[in-house]
Short mmCIF file of C-alpha atoms in Angstrom, two decimals:
data_model
loop_
_atom_site.label_atom_id
_atom_site.label_comp_id
_atom_site.label_asym_id
_atom_site.label_seq_id
_atom_site.Cartn_x
_atom_site.Cartn_y
_atom_site.Cartn_z
CA MET A 1 0.00 0.00 0.00
CA ALA A 2 1.48 3.36 -1.06
CA TRP A 3 1.13 5.81 1.84
CA PRO A 4 2.07 9.47 1.22
CA ALA A 5 5.61 9.87 2.55
CA ALA A 6 5.10 13.59 3.13
CA ILE A 7 2.35 12.84 5.65
CA GLY A 8 4.09 9.96 7.39
CA PRO A 9 2.48 6.85 8.90
CA PRO A 10 0.67 6.94 12.26
CA THR A 11 3.17 6.91 15.11
CA THR A 12 3.01 6.80 18.90
CA LYS A 13 5.33 6.94 21.90
CA HIS A 14 2.66 5.69 24.29
CA ARG A 15 1.46 2.36 22.82
CA ASP A 16 3.22 -0.88 21.86
CA ILE A 17 2.26 -1.19 18.19
CA ARG A 18 3.03 -4.07 15.83
CA ARG A 19 2.54 -3.42 12.12
CA LEU A 20 0.63 -6.16 10.31
CA VAL A 21 1.00 -5.71 6.54
CA ASN A 22 -1.85 -7.17 4.45
CA ASP A 23 -2.74 -7.05 0.76
CA GLY A 24 -3.97 -3.48 0.39
CA PHE A 25 -4.08 -2.38 4.03
CA VAL A 26 -1.92 -2.18 7.14
CA VAL A 27 -3.00 -2.74 10.73
CA GLY A 28 -1.25 -1.06 13.63
CA TYR A 29 -1.95 -3.65 16.33
CA ASP A 30 -1.82 -2.64 20.00
CA ARG A 31 -0.17 -5.57 21.77
CA ASP A 32 -1.16 -4.42 25.25
CA ARG A 33 -4.86 -4.04 24.46
CA ASP A 34 -5.01 -6.94 21.94
CA GLU A 35 -6.81 -4.81 19.36
CA ALA A 36 -6.07 -2.61 16.38
CA ALA A 37 -4.96 0.91 17.25
CA TRP A 38 -5.29 2.00 13.62
CA VAL A 39 -5.82 0.66 10.12
CA ALA A 40 -4.63 2.45 6.98
CA TYR A 41 -5.31 1.93 3.27
CA ARG A 42 -5.69 3.76 -0.01
CA ALA A 43 -9.20 4.06 -1.43
CA GLN A 44 -9.77 4.32 -5.17
CA PRO A 45 -12.89 4.11 -7.36
CA VAL A 46 -14.10 0.57 -8.03
CA ALA A 47 -13.95 0.03 -11.80
CA ALA A 48 -16.26 -3.00 -11.99
CA TYR A 49 -17.99 -4.91 -9.20
CA ARG A 50 -16.89 -8.50 -8.62
CA ALA A 51 -19.10 -10.77 -6.50
CA MET A 52 -17.08 -12.48 -3.77
CA PRO A 53 -18.49 -14.83 -1.11
CA ARG A 54 -18.24 -13.40 2.36
CA PRO A 55 -15.56 -15.25 4.39
CA SER A 56 -15.88 -16.22 8.04
CA PHE A 57 -14.18 -14.20 10.75
CA THR A 58 -11.01 -15.90 11.90
CA ALA A 59 -7.95 -15.40 14.10
CA ASP A 60 -4.95 -13.63 12.57
CA PRO A 61 -2.30 -16.36 12.11
CA ARG A 62 0.49 -13.86 12.83
CA LEU A 63 -0.73 -13.32 16.38
CA ALA A 64 -0.59 -15.71 19.31
CA ALA A 65 -3.81 -17.72 19.57
CA ARG A 66 -6.38 -15.62 21.41
CA LYS A 67 -10.10 -15.89 21.81
CA PRO A 68 -12.19 -13.21 20.08
CA SER A 69 -13.46 -10.42 22.27
CA PRO A 70 -16.19 -11.61 24.65
CA HIS A 71 -18.25 -8.61 23.55
CA TYR A 72 -19.10 -10.50 20.33
CA GLY A 73 -20.97 -13.19 22.24
CA GLY A 74 -24.30 -11.36 22.54
CA PRO A 75 -26.57 -8.91 20.74
CA ASP A 76 -24.96 -5.73 22.09
CA TYR A 77 -22.02 -5.62 19.67
CA ASP A 78 -21.34 -6.50 16.03
CA ARG A 79 -18.04 -7.58 14.58
CA GLY A 80 -17.23 -4.24 12.98
CA HIS A 81 -14.76 -4.10 10.07
CA LEU A 82 -12.09 -1.42 10.19
CA ALA A 83 -10.63 -1.84 6.68
CA PRO A 84 -13.97 -2.40 4.88
CA ASN A 85 -14.81 -5.73 3.29
CA TYR A 86 -16.33 -4.23 0.13
CA LEU A 87 -13.63 -1.76 -0.84
CA ILE A 88 -10.69 -3.96 0.14
CA SER A 89 -12.05 -6.97 -1.74
CA GLN A 90 -12.93 -5.00 -4.88
CA LEU A 91 -9.62 -3.15 -5.06
CA TYR A 92 -7.16 -5.72 -3.78
CA GLY A 93 -8.67 -9.16 -4.38
CA ARG A 94 -9.80 -12.31 -2.63
CA GLN A 95 -6.76 -12.76 -0.38
CA ALA A 96 -7.09 -9.17 0.84
CA GLN A 97 -10.76 -9.82 1.58
CA ARG A 98 -9.86 -12.87 3.69
CA GLN A 99 -7.32 -10.79 5.59
CA SER A 100 -9.97 -8.14 6.26
CA PHE A 101 -11.90 -10.83 8.18
CA TYR A 102 -9.02 -11.44 10.60
CA TYR A 103 -9.97 -10.40 14.10
CA SER A 104 -7.00 -8.02 14.00
CA ASN A 105 -9.13 -5.91 11.61
CA VAL A 106 -12.33 -6.15 13.66
CA ALA A 107 -13.62 -4.19 16.66
CA PRO A 108 -16.81 -4.34 18.77
CA GLN A 109 -19.33 -1.88 17.35
CA ARG A 110 -22.87 -1.24 18.51
CA PRO A 111 -25.28 -2.47 15.80
CA ARG A 112 -26.65 1.02 15.07
CA LEU A 113 -23.13 2.30 14.57
CA ASN A 114 -21.96 -0.64 12.45
CA GLN A 115 -25.04 -1.10 10.27
CA LEU A 116 -26.16 2.51 9.94
CA VAL A 117 -23.59 5.28 10.50
CA TRP A 118 -20.40 3.31 9.80
CA GLN A 119 -22.01 1.74 6.74
CA ARG A 120 -22.97 5.19 5.46
CA LEU A 121 -19.39 6.41 5.83
CA GLU A 122 -18.00 3.34 4.06
CA GLU A 123 -20.41 3.75 1.14
CA ILE A 124 -19.74 7.46 0.74
CA GLU A 125 -16.01 6.79 0.84
CA ALA A 126 -16.16 4.10 -1.84
CA ASP A 127 -18.79 5.60 -4.15
CA ALA A 128 -18.12 9.33 -3.93
CA LEU A 129 -15.04 10.52 -2.09
CA ALA A 130 -12.55 8.16 -3.73
CA ALA A 131 -13.74 9.27 -7.17
CA ARG A 132 -13.66 12.96 -6.32
CA ALA A 133 -10.24 12.82 -4.71
CA GLY A 134 -8.61 10.58 -7.29
CA ALA A 135 -6.41 9.18 -4.53
CA LEU A 136 -7.84 9.04 -1.02
CA TRP A 137 -5.88 7.75 1.93
CA VAL A 138 -7.78 6.53 4.96
CA VAL A 139 -6.71 5.87 8.54
CA LEU A 140 -9.28 4.79 11.10
CA GLY A 141 -9.64 2.86 14.31
CA PRO A 142 -11.17 2.61 17.77
CA ILE A 143 -10.95 5.17 20.53
CA PRO A 144 -10.17 3.03 23.58
CA GLY A 145 -12.65 2.51 26.38
CA THR A 146 -12.07 3.23 30.04
CA ASP A 147 -9.96 0.11 30.64
CA ARG A 148 -8.38 -2.72 28.67
CA SER A 149 -11.44 -4.95 28.92
CA ALA A 150 -13.96 -2.29 27.89
CA PRO A 151 -15.15 -1.98 24.29
CA PRO A 152 -14.18 1.17 22.35
CA GLN A 153 -16.09 4.27 23.37
CA ALA A 154 -16.01 5.65 19.82
CA PHE A 155 -14.31 5.30 16.43
CA PHE A 156 -12.32 7.74 14.33
CA ARG A 157 -11.91 8.08 10.57
CA LEU A 158 -9.42 10.39 8.88
CA TRP A 159 -9.56 11.09 5.13
CA ILE A 160 -6.46 12.51 3.43
CA ALA A 161 -6.32 13.80 -0.15
CA ARG A 162 -4.38 16.14 -2.37
CA THR A 163 -6.00 19.38 -3.50
CA PRO A 164 -5.71 20.76 -7.06
CA ALA A 165 -3.19 23.24 -5.62
CA ASN A 166 -1.09 20.28 -4.39
CA ASP A 167 -1.89 21.00 -0.75
CA TRP A 168 -3.46 18.58 1.72
CA ALA A 169 -7.19 18.22 2.37
CA LEU A 170 -7.92 16.41 5.62
CA LEU A 171 -11.22 15.53 7.26
CA ALA A 172 -11.40 13.84 10.65
CA LEU A 173 -14.52 12.29 12.20
CA ARG A 174 -15.20 10.90 15.65
CA VAL A 175 -18.30 8.70 15.88
CA PRO A 176 -19.52 7.56 19.33
CA GLN A 177 -21.03 4.14 19.92
CA SER A 178 -24.33 5.71 21.01
CA VAL A 179 -25.66 6.85 17.62
CA ARG A 180 -29.26 6.67 16.36
CA GLY A 181 -28.22 6.08 12.77
CA ASP A 182 -29.79 9.04 10.95
CA GLU A 183 -27.48 11.79 12.21
CA ARG A 184 -26.00 14.37 9.87
CA LEU A 185 -22.59 12.84 9.22
CA SER A 186 -20.88 16.24 9.20
CA ASP A 187 -21.83 16.61 12.88
CA PHE A 188 -19.09 14.08 13.65
CA ILE A 189 -16.28 16.26 12.25
CA VAL A 190 -13.68 17.09 14.93
CA PRO A 191 -10.14 18.51 15.05
CA ILE A 192 -7.43 15.92 14.48
CA ASP A 193 -5.93 17.07 17.79
CA ARG A 194 -8.90 15.62 19.67
CA ILE A 195 -8.41 12.17 18.16
CA GLU A 196 -4.69 12.29 18.87
CA GLN A 197 -5.35 13.19 22.51
CA GLU A 198 -7.81 10.32 22.93
CA THR A 199 -5.72 7.68 21.16
CA GLY A 200 -2.12 8.68 21.84
CA LEU A 201 -1.43 8.57 18.08
CA ASP A 202 0.29 11.12 15.84
CA PHE A 203 -1.18 11.13 12.32
CA LEU A 204 0.87 13.75 10.46
CA SER A 205 4.32 12.92 11.73
CA GLY A 206 5.99 13.67 8.40
CA LEU A 207 4.99 17.34 8.43
CA SER A 208 6.68 20.16 10.30
CA ALA A 209 5.39 21.02 13.77
CA ALA A 210 3.99 24.32 12.49
CA ARG A 211 2.16 22.64 9.62
CA GLN A 212 0.75 20.00 11.95
CA ARG A 213 -0.61 22.68 14.27
CA ALA A 214 -2.28 24.45 11.37
CA LEU A 215 -3.97 21.30 10.09
CA GLU A 216 -4.82 19.63 13.39
CA SER A 217 -5.96 22.36 15.76
CA ARG A 218 -9.31 23.15 14.09
CA ALA A 219 -12.07 21.00 12.67
CA ALA A 220 -12.07 21.03 8.89
CA PRO A 221 -15.07 22.71 7.23
CA ALA A 222 -17.82 20.33 6.19
CA THR A 223 -17.29 21.47 2.59
CA THR A 224 -13.94 19.64 2.54
CA LEU A 225 -14.11 16.98 -0.20
CA ASP A 226 -17.73 18.20 -0.71
CA PHE A 227 -18.64 16.08 2.30
CA ASP A 228 -21.51 18.37 3.33
CA ALA A 229 -23.46 17.36 0.21
CA LEU A 230 -23.31 13.72 1.33
CA ALA A 231 -23.97 14.15 5.04
CA CYS A 232 -27.63 13.08 4.90
CA GLU A 233 -27.26 10.05 2.67
CA PRO A 234 -29.49 7.27 4.07
CA ALA A 235 -28.20 3.92 5.28
CA ARG A 236 -28.42 0.93 2.96
CA TYR A 237 -29.87 -1.16 5.79
CA GLY A 238 -32.11 1.59 7.15
CA ARG A 239 -35.40 -0.17 6.38
CA ARG A 240 -34.66 -3.09 8.66
CA TRP A 241 -33.99 -0.59 11.47
CA GLN A 242 -37.06 1.59 10.88
CA GLY A 243 -39.09 1.80 14.09
CA ARG A 244 -36.79 -0.50 16.06
CA ASP A 245 -36.39 0.57 19.70
CA GLY A 246 -39.12 3.13 19.03
CA ILE A 247 -36.81 5.20 16.80
CA GLU A 248 -38.06 6.49 13.46
CA LEU A 249 -35.11 7.14 11.18
CA ARG A 250 -35.50 10.44 9.33
CA TYR A 251 -32.66 11.38 7.04
CA ASP A 252 -34.63 14.38 5.79
CA ARG A 253 -34.37 16.06 9.20
CA CYS A 254 -30.89 17.33 8.38
CA ASP A 255 -31.68 18.74 4.94
#
């Protein structure tokens, strides 16, 4: 996976990270917490859809044998992909798809987050942002819970692209576990600094300190990558959630 050298890969002085290189994506695996700290890949437009059977989730053979998180044992949490099954399989092939089903690329996500908001972000990324940007680099991951045994409290997603003026366009989102599913996606935009403070990661390590401060200290405008025009796109699986838990999903409420 070609990552922009000028930006630099995610780094940290506070977490014991092992890099797991896959076909098309890289996992920064936190050995202390036994979960991904970050996942990075390059998103591009999908030229032609190829149907691929969905693999089963499985242990990562590069890691010592561990049981999957106990949070997956009930209805409260889904097995949430970090590097997405659809985009990774379509761009990088069957082996990459199998690797995306390793538990090293999975995190406990509340069903409304996984099937509604996270799905909306994945679809927008694959169908719109990658085409608009030409080359779109993505780094995402969990924001740790209160202790090592707790599920993530939220998830982050950072989109990186080049502008026509050869500058950097960056958009960072922080999505809590407690979503309804029909929120305006631009409401989740935050400064990169906030994500770095909550994760102990440094995302723009290749840039000068002054440039990092300029890009990280303020939330990017929602117009970045024309994201504001996509912020109310409905979820693909919204119908099956309509009325569940007494919640009526209304994507028109943020028009």
